[in-house]
PDB file of C-alpha atoms in Angstrom:
ATOM      1  CA  LYS A 175     129.638  49.333  85.343  1.00 50.00           C
ATOM      2  CA  ASP A 176     132.900  49.613  83.370  1.00 54.00           C
ATOM      3  CA  ALA A 177     131.022  51.091  80.403  1.00 52.00           C
ATOM      4  CA  ALA A 178     129.462  53.762  82.636  1.00 50.00           C
ATOM      5  CA  LEU A 179     132.897  54.620  84.002  1.00 46.00           C
ATOM      6  CA  SER A 180     134.267  54.953  80.444  1.00 48.00           C
ATOM      7  CA  VAL A 181     131.429  57.295  79.486  1.00 42.00           C
ATOM      8  CA  ASN A 182     132.003  59.426  82.579  1.00 46.00           C
ATOM      9  CA  VAL A 183     135.745  59.648  81.916  1.00 46.00           C
ATOM     10  CA  ALA A 184     135.142  60.550  78.267  1.00 53.00           C
ATOM     11  CA  ALA A 185     132.620  63.219  79.288  1.00 51.00           C
ATOM     12  CA  ALA A 186     135.063  64.697  81.789  1.00 53.00           C
ATOM     13  CA  ASN A 187     137.768  64.751  79.105  1.00 83.00           C
ATOM     14  CA  ALA A 188     135.365  66.358  76.618  1.00 85.00           C
ATOM     15  CA  ARG A 189     134.537  69.132  79.095  1.00 87.00           C
ATOM     16  CA  HIS A 190     138.218  69.575  79.909  1.00 90.00           C
ATOM     17  CA  LEU A 191     139.036  69.793  76.189  1.00 92.00           C
ATOM     18  CA  THR A 192     136.295  72.349  75.532  1.00 92.00           C
ATOM     19  CA  ASP A 193     137.550  74.461  78.436  1.00 92.00           C
ATOM     20  CA  ALA A 194     141.184  74.114  77.330  1.00 93.00           C
ATOM     21  CA  VAL A 195     140.336  75.221  73.777  1.00 94.00           C
ATOM     22  CA  SER A 196     138.309  78.154  75.107  1.00 93.00           C
ATOM     23  CA  ASP A 197     141.255  79.139  77.311  1.00 94.00           C
ATOM     24  CA  GLN A 198     143.584  79.068  74.292  1.00 94.00           C
ATOM     25  CA  LEU A 199     141.151  81.211  72.304  1.00 94.00           C
ATOM     26  CA  SER A 200     140.882  83.665  75.181  1.00 93.00           C
ATOM     27  CA  GLN A 201     144.672  83.907  75.467  1.00 94.00           C
ATOM     28  CA  PHE A 202     145.079  84.417  71.727  1.00 92.00           C
ATOM     29  CA  LEU A 203     142.458  87.155  71.585  1.00 91.00           C
ATOM     30  CA  ALA A 204     144.045  88.885  74.599  1.00 91.00           C
ATOM     31  CA  GLU A 205     147.409  88.807  72.802  1.00 91.00           C
ATOM     32  CA  CYS A 206     145.778  90.290  69.684  1.00 86.00           C
ATOM     33  CA  ARG A 207     144.196  93.009  71.785  1.00 87.00           C
ATOM     34  CA  GLU A 208     147.560  93.844  73.358  1.00 88.00           C
ATOM     35  CA  HIS A 209     149.416  93.948  70.024  1.00 88.00           C
ATOM     36  CA  THR A 210     146.797  96.135  68.346  1.00 85.00           C
ATOM     37  CA  ALA A 211     145.951  98.553  71.159  1.00 83.00           C
ATOM     38  CA  HIS A 212     147.660 101.361  69.260  1.00 87.00           C
ATOM     39  CA  ILE A 213     145.050 101.194  66.453  1.00 86.00           C
ATOM     40  CA  GLY A 214     142.411 102.999  68.492  1.00 80.00           C
ATOM     41  CA  GLN A 215     139.045 102.823  70.162  1.00 79.00           C
ATOM     42  CA  HIS A 216     137.052 101.683  67.104  1.00 79.00           C
ATOM     43  CA  TYR A 217     139.215  98.619  66.791  1.00 82.00           C
ATOM     44  CA  GLU A 218     138.733  97.987  70.503  1.00 81.00           C
ATOM     45  CA  HIS A 219     134.963  97.765  69.922  1.00 82.00           C
ATOM     46  CA  ALA A 220     135.478  95.306  67.060  1.00 81.00           C
ATOM     47  CA  ILE A 221     137.801  93.049  69.065  1.00 81.00           C
ATOM     48  CA  THR A 222     135.383  93.103  72.018  1.00 86.00           C
ATOM     49  CA  ALA A 223     132.565  91.978  69.715  1.00 85.00           C
ATOM     50  CA  LEU A 224     134.808  89.239  68.318  1.00 83.00           C
ATOM     51  CA  ASP A 225     135.711  88.120  71.862  1.00 86.00           C
ATOM     52  CA  ARG A 226     132.053  87.794  72.749  1.00 89.00           C
ATOM     53  CA  PHE A 227     131.212  85.931  69.554  1.00 86.00           C
ATOM     54  CA  VAL A 228     134.130  83.482  69.775  1.00 87.00           C
ATOM     55  CA  LEU A 229     133.979  82.839  73.508  1.00 89.00           C
ATOM     56  CA  ARG A 230     130.225  82.630  74.010  1.00 87.00           C
ATOM     57  CA  GLY A 231     130.298  78.870  73.870  1.00 77.00           C
ATOM     58  CA  GLY A 232     129.818  76.132  71.373  1.00 79.00           C
ATOM     59  CA  LYS A 233     130.529  72.458  71.091  1.00 85.00           C
ATOM     60  CA  ARG A 234     134.092  72.957  69.773  1.00 90.00           C
ATOM     61  CA  LEU A 235     133.706  69.923  67.509  1.00 92.00           C
ATOM     62  CA  ARG A 236     136.436  70.829  65.017  1.00 93.00           C
ATOM     63  CA  PRO A 237     139.057  71.213  67.741  1.00 94.00           C
ATOM     64  CA  ALA A 238     137.844  67.971  69.328  1.00 94.00           C
ATOM     65  CA  PHE A 239     138.232  66.043  66.062  1.00 94.00           C
ATOM     66  CA  ALA A 240     141.736  67.436  65.582  1.00 95.00           C
ATOM     67  CA  TYR A 241     142.681  66.764  69.199  1.00 93.00           C
ATOM     68  CA  TRP A 242     141.461  63.168  69.250  1.00 91.00           C
ATOM     69  CA  GLY A 243     143.126  62.525  65.891  1.00 92.00           C
ATOM     70  CA  TRP A 244     146.391  63.791  67.369  1.00 92.00           C
ATOM     71  CA  ARG A 245     145.908  61.670  70.486  1.00 89.00           C
ATOM     72  CA  ALA A 246     145.381  58.598  68.307  1.00 89.00           C
ATOM     73  CA  ILE A 247     148.845  58.912  66.726  1.00 92.00           C
ATOM     74  CA  THR A 248     151.004  60.720  69.282  1.00 89.00           C
ATOM     75  CA  HIS A 249     153.600  59.442  71.676  1.00 90.00           C
ATOM     76  CA  ASP A 250     153.588  62.787  73.499  1.00 87.00           C
ATOM     77  CA  PRO A 251     153.416  62.084  77.245  1.00 86.00           C
ATOM     78  CA  ASP A 252     151.505  65.352  77.827  1.00 88.00           C
ATOM     79  CA  PRO A 253     147.885  64.824  76.739  1.00 86.00           C
ATOM     80  CA  TRP A 254     147.212  68.544  77.266  1.00 88.00           C
ATOM     81  CA  ASN A 255     150.129  69.907  75.247  1.00 91.00           C
ATOM     82  CA  PRO A 256     149.437  73.665  74.997  1.00 92.00           C
ATOM     83  CA  GLU A 257     150.930  73.910  71.502  1.00 94.00           C
ATOM     84  CA  VAL A 258     148.551  71.240  70.211  1.00 94.00           C
ATOM     85  CA  LEU A 259     145.625  72.898  71.989  1.00 94.00           C
ATOM     86  CA  ARG A 260     146.575  76.195  70.329  1.00 95.00           C
ATOM     87  CA  VAL A 261     146.427  74.553  66.890  1.00 95.00           C
ATOM     88  CA  CYS A 262     143.072  72.986  67.762  1.00 95.00           C
ATOM     89  CA  ALA A 263     141.795  76.376  68.919  1.00 95.00           C
ATOM     90  CA  ALA A 264     142.927  77.874  65.605  1.00 95.00           C
ATOM     91  CA  LEU A 265     140.473  75.549  63.836  1.00 94.00           C
ATOM     92  CA  GLU A 266     137.667  76.964  65.959  1.00 92.00           C
ATOM     93  CA  LEU A 267     138.748  80.506  65.118  1.00 91.00           C
ATOM     94  CA  LEU A 268     138.885  79.634  61.416  1.00 92.00           C
ATOM     95  CA  HIS A 269     135.343  78.278  61.622  1.00 89.00           C
ATOM     96  CA  THR A 270     134.215  81.423  63.442  1.00 86.00           C
ATOM     97  CA  CYS A 271     135.725  83.578  60.705  1.00 84.00           C
ATOM     98  CA  ALA A 272     133.798  81.571  58.106  1.00 86.00           C
ATOM     99  CA  LEU A 273     130.554  82.136  60.051  1.00 83.00           C
ATOM    100  CA  ILE A 274     131.221  85.872  60.232  1.00 81.00           C
ATOM    101  CA  HIS A 275     132.046  85.975  56.516  1.00 81.00           C
ATOM    102  CA  ASP A 276     128.791  84.175  55.697  1.00 80.00           C
ATOM    103  CA  GLU A 277     126.800  86.615  57.838  1.00 75.00           C
ATOM    104  CA  ILE A 278     128.420  89.683  56.305  1.00 76.00           C
ATOM    105  CA  GLY A 279     128.000  88.241  52.817  1.00 69.00           C
ATOM    106  CA  GLY A 280     124.287  87.823  53.449  1.00 64.00           C
ATOM    107  CA  VAL A 281     123.953  91.477  54.483  1.00 61.00           C
ATOM    108  CA  VAL A 282     125.690  93.102  51.522  1.00 55.00           C
TER     109      VAL A 282
END
């Protein structure tokens, strides 16, 4: 019974982490949109496409590895430190950029 409880707690934390990383990505992309609004409508279409691509889902494994590595060594009393989540989300964005680069490279 204790093992089942541990699995359920871990699953709840995994879902919470995935949602927290997605929230950080959403906030970052909204900030980018705000700071670049002056560029024009064509850029707006590009950032909308990027939003959809980044936020459509995924396992968020890279952020999870970084997060759990941080949790293993930290003494931070806040397990959901937004600054740490932002760094973890950056790993997901970096991976997304690599996927886009690979796709564009295959087209040209």
